[in-house]
CSV table of N, CA, C and O in Angstrom, one decimal:
chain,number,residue,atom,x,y,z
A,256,UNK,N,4.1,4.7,10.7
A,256,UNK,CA,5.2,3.9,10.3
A,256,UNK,C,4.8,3.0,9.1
A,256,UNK,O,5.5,2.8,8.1
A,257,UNK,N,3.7,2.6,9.3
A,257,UNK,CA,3.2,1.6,8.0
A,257,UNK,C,3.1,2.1,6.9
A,257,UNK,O,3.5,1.6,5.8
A,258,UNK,N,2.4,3.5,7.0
A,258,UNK,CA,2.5,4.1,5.9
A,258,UNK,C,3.3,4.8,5.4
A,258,UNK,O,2.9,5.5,4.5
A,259,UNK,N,4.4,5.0,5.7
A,259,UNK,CA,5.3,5.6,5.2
A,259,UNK,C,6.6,4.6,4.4
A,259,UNK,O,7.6,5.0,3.7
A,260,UNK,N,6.1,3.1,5.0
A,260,UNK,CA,6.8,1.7,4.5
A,260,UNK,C,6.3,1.9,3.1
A,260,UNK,O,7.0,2.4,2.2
A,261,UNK,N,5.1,1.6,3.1
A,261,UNK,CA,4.0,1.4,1.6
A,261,UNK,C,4.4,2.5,0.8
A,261,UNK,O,4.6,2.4,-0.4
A,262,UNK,N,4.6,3.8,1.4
A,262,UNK,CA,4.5,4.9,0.5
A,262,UNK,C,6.3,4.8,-0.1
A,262,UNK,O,6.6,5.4,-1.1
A,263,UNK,N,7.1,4.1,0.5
A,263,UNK,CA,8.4,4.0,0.4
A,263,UNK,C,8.5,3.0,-0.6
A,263,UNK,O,9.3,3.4,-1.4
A,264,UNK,N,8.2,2.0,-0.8
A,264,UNK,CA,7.8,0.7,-1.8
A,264,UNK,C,7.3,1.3,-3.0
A,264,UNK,O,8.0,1.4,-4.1
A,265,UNK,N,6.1,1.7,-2.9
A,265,UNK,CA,5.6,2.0,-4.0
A,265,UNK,C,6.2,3.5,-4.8
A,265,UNK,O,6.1,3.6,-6.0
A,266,UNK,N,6.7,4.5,-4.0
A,266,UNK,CA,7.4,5.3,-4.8
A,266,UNK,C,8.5,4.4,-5.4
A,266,UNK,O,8.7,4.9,-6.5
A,267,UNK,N,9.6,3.1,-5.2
A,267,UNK,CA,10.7,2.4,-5.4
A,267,UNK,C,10.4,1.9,-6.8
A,267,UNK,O,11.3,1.6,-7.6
A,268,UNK,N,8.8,1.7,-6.9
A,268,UNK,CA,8.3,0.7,-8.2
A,268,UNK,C,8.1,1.6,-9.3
A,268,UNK,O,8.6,1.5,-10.4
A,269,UNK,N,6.9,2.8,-8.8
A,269,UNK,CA,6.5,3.3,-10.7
A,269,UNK,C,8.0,4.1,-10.7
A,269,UNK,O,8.9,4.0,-9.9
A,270,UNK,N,7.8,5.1,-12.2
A,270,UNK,CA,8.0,5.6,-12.4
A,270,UNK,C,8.0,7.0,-12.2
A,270,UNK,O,9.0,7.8,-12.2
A,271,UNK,N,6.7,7.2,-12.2
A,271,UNK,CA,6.1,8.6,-11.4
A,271,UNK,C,5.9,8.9,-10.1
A,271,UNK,O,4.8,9.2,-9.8
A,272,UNK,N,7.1,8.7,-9.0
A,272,UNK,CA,7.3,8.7,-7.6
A,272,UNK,C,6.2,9.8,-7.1
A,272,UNK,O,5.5,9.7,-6.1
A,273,UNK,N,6.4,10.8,-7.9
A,273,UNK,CA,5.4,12.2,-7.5
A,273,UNK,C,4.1,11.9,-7.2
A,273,UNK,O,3.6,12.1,-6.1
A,274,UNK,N,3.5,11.4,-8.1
A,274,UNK,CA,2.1,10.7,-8.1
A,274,UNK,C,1.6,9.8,-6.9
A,274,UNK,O,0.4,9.5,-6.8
A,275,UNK,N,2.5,9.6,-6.2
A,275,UNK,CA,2.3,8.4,-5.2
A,275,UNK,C,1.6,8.8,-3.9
A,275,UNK,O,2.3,9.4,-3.1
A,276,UNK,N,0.7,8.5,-3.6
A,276,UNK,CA,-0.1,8.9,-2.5
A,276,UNK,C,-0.9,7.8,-1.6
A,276,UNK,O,-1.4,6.8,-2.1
A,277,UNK,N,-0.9,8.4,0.1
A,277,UNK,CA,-1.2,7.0,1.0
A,277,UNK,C,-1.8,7.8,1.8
A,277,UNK,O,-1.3,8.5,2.6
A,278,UNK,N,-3.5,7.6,1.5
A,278,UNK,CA,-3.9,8.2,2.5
A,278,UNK,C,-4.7,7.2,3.9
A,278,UNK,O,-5.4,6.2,3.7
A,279,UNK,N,-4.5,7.5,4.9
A,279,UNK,CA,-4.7,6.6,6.3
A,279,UNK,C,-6.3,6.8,6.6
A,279,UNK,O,-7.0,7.8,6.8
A,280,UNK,N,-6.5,5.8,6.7
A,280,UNK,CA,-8.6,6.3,7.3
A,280,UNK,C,-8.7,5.2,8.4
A,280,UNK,O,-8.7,3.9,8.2
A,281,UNK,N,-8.8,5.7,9.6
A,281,UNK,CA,-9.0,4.8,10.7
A,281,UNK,C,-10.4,4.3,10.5
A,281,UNK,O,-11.4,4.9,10.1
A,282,UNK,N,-10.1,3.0,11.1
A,282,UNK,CA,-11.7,2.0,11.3
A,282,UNK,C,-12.0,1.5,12.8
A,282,UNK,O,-11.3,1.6,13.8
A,283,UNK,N,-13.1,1.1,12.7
A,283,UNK,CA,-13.3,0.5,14.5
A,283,UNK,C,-12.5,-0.7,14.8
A,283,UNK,O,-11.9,-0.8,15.9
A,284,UNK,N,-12.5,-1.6,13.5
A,284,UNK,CA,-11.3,-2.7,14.3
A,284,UNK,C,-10.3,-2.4,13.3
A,284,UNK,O,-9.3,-3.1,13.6
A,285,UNK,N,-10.1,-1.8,12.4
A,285,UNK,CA,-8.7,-1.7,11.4
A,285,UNK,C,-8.6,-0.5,11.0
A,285,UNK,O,-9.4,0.3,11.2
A,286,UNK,N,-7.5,-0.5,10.6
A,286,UNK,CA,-7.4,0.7,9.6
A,286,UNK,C,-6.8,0.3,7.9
A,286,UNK,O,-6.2,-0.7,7.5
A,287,UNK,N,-7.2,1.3,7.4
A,287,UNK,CA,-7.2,1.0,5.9
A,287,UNK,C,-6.4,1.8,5.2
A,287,UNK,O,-7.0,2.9,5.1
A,288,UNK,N,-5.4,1.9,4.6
A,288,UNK,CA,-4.5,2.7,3.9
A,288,UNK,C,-4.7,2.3,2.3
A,288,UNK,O,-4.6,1.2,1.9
A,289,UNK,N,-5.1,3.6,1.6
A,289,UNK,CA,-5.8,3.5,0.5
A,289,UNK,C,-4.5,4.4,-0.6
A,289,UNK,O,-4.2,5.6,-0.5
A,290,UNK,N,-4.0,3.4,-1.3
A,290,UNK,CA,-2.8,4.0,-2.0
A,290,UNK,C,-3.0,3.9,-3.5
A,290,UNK,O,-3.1,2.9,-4.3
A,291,UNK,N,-3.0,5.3,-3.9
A,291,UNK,CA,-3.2,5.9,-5.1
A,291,UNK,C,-1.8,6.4,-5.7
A,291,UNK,O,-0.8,7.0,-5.3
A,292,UNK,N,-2.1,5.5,-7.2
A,292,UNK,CA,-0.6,5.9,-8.2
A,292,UNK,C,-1.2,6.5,-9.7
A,292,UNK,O,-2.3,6.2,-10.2
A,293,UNK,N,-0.5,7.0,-10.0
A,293,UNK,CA,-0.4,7.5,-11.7
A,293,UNK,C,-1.1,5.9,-12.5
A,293,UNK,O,-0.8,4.8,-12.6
A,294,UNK,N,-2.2,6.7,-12.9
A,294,UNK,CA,-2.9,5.8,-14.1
A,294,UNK,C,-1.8,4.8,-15.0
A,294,UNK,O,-2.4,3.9,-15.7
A,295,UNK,N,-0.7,4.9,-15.1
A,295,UNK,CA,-0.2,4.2,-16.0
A,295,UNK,C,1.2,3.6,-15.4
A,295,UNK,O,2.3,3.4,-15.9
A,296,UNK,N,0.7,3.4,-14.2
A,296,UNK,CA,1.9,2.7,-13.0
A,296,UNK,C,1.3,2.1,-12.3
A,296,UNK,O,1.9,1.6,-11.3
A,297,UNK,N,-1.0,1.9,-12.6
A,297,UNK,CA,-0.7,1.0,-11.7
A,297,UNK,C,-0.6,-0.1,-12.1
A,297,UNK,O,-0.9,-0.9,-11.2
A,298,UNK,N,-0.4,-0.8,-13.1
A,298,UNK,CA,0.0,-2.8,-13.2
A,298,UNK,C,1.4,-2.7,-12.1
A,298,UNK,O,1.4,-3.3,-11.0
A,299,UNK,N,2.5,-1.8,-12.7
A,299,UNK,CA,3.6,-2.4,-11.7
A,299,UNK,C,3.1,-1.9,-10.4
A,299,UNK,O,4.2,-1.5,-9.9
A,300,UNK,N,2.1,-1.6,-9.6
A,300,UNK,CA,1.9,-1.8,-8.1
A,300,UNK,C,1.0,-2.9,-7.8
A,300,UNK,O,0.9,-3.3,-6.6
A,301,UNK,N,0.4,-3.3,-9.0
A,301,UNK,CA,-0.1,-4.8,-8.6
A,301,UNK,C,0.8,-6.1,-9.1
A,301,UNK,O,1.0,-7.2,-8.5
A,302,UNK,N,1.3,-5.8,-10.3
A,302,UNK,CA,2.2,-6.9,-10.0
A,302,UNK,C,1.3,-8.1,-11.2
A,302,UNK,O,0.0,-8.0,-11.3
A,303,UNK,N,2.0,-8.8,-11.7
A,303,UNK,CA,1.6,-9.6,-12.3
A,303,UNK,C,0.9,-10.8,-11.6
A,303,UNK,O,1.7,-11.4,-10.8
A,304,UNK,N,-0.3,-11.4,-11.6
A,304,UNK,CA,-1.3,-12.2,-10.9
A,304,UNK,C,-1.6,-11.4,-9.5
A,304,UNK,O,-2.2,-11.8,-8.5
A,305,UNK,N,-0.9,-10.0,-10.1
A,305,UNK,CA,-1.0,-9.7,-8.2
A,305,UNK,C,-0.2,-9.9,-6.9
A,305,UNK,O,-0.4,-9.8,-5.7
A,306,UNK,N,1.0,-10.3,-7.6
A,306,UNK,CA,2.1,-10.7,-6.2
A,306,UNK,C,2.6,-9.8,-6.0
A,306,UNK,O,3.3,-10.1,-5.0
A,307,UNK,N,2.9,-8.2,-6.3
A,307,UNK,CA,3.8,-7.4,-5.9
A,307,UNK,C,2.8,-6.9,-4.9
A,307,UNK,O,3.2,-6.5,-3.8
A,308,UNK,N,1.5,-6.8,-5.2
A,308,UNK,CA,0.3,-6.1,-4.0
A,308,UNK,C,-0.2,-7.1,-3.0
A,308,UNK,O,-0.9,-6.8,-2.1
A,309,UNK,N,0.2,-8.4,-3.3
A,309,UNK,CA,-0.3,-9.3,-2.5
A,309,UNK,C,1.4,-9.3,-1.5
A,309,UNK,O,1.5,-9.7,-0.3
A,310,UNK,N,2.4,-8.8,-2.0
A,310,UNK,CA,3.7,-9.3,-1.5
A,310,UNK,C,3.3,-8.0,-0.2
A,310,UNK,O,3.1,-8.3,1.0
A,311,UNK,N,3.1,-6.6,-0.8
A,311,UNK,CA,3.0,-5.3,-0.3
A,311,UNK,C,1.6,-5.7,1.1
A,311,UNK,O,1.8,-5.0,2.1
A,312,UNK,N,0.6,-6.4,1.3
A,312,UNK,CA,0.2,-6.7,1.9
A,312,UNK,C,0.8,-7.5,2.7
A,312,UNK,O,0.1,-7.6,3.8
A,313,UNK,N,2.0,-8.5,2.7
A,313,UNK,CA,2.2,-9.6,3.3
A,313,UNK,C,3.0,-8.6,4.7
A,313,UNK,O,2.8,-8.6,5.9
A,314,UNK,N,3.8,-7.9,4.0
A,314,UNK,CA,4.8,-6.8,4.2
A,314,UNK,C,4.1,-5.7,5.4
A,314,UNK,O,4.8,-5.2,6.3
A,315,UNK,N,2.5,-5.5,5.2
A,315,UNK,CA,1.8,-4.2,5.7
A,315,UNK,C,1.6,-5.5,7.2
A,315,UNK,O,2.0,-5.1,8.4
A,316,UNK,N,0.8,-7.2,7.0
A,316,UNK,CA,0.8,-7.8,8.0
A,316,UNK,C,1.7,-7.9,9.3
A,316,UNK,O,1.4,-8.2,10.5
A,317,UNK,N,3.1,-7.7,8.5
A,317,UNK,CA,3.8,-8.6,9.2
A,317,UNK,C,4.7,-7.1,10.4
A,317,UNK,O,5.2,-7.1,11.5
A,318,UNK,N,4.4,-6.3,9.4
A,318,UNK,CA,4.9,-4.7,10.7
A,318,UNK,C,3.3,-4.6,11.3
A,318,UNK,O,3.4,-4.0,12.3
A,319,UNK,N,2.3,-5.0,11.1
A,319,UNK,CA,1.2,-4.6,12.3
A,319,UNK,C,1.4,-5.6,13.4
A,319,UNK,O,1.2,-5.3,14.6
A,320,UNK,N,1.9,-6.6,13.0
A,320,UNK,CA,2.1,-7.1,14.1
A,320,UNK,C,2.6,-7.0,15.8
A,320,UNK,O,2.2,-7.4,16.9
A,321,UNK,N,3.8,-6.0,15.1
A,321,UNK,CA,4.3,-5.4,16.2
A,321,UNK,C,3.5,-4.5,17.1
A,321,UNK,O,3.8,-4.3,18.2
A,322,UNK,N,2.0,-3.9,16.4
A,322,UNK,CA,1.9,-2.8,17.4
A,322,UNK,C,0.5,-3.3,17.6
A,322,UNK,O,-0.1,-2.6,18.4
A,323,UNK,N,0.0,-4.3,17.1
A,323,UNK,CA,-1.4,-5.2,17.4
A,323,UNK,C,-2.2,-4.5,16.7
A,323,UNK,O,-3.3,-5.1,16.9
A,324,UNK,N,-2.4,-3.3,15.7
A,324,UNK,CA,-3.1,-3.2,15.1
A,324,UNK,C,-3.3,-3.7,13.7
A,324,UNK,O,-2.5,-4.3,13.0
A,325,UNK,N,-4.7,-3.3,13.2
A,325,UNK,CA,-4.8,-4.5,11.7
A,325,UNK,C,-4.9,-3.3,10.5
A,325,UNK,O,-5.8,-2.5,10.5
A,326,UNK,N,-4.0,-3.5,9.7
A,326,UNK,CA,-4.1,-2.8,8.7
A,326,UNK,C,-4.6,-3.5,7.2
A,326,UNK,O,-4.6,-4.7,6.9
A,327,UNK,N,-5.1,-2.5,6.3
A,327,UNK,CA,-5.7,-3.1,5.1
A,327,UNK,C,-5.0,-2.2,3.9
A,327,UNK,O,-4.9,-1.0,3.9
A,328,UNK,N,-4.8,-3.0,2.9
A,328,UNK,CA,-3.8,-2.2,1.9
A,328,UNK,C,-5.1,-2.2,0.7
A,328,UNK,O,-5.6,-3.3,0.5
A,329,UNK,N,-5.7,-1.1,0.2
A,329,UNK,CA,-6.5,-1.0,-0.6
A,329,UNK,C,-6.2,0.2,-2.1
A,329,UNK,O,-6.3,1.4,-1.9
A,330,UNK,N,-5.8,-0.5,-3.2
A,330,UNK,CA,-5.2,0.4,-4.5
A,330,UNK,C,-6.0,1.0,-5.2
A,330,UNK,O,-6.8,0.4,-5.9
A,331,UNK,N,-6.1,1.9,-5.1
A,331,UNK,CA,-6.9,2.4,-5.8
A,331,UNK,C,-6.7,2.9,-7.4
A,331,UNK,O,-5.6,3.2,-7.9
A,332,UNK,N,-8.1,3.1,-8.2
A,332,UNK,CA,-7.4,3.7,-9.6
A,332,UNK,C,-7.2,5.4,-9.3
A,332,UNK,O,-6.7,6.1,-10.2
């Protein structure tokens, strides 16, 4: 479910929806969703000072909550 939030978000933002990819890597106490965009789309997935990725994290906290587990939003180039 979380991942398919983020992958929903961030296809909403670039331009190059195609490009958008979320791949899930379980951890011992978290998991980590590592989301890869088109080289020239990623400023708008971070967002100026970083609030659109910091918002996108607030967003990933606040649905783990529901199921107790800890998720980590990590962007990659």
């Amino acid at each position: 479910m979380e991942k398919d939030l983020i992958e929903y978000v961030a296809k909403s933002l670039v331009d190059d929806p195609s490009a958008v990819s979320v791949n899930e890597v379980e951890g011992d106490k978290a998991t980590v969703l590592e989301l890869r965009v088109a080289q020239a789309d990623i400023g708008k997935v971070i967002g100026k000072y970083g609030r659109i990725a910091k918002a996108l994290r607030t967003v990933l906290s606040a649905t783990s909550g529901k199921t107790g587990k800890r998720y980590t939003l990590e962007i990659l180039d």
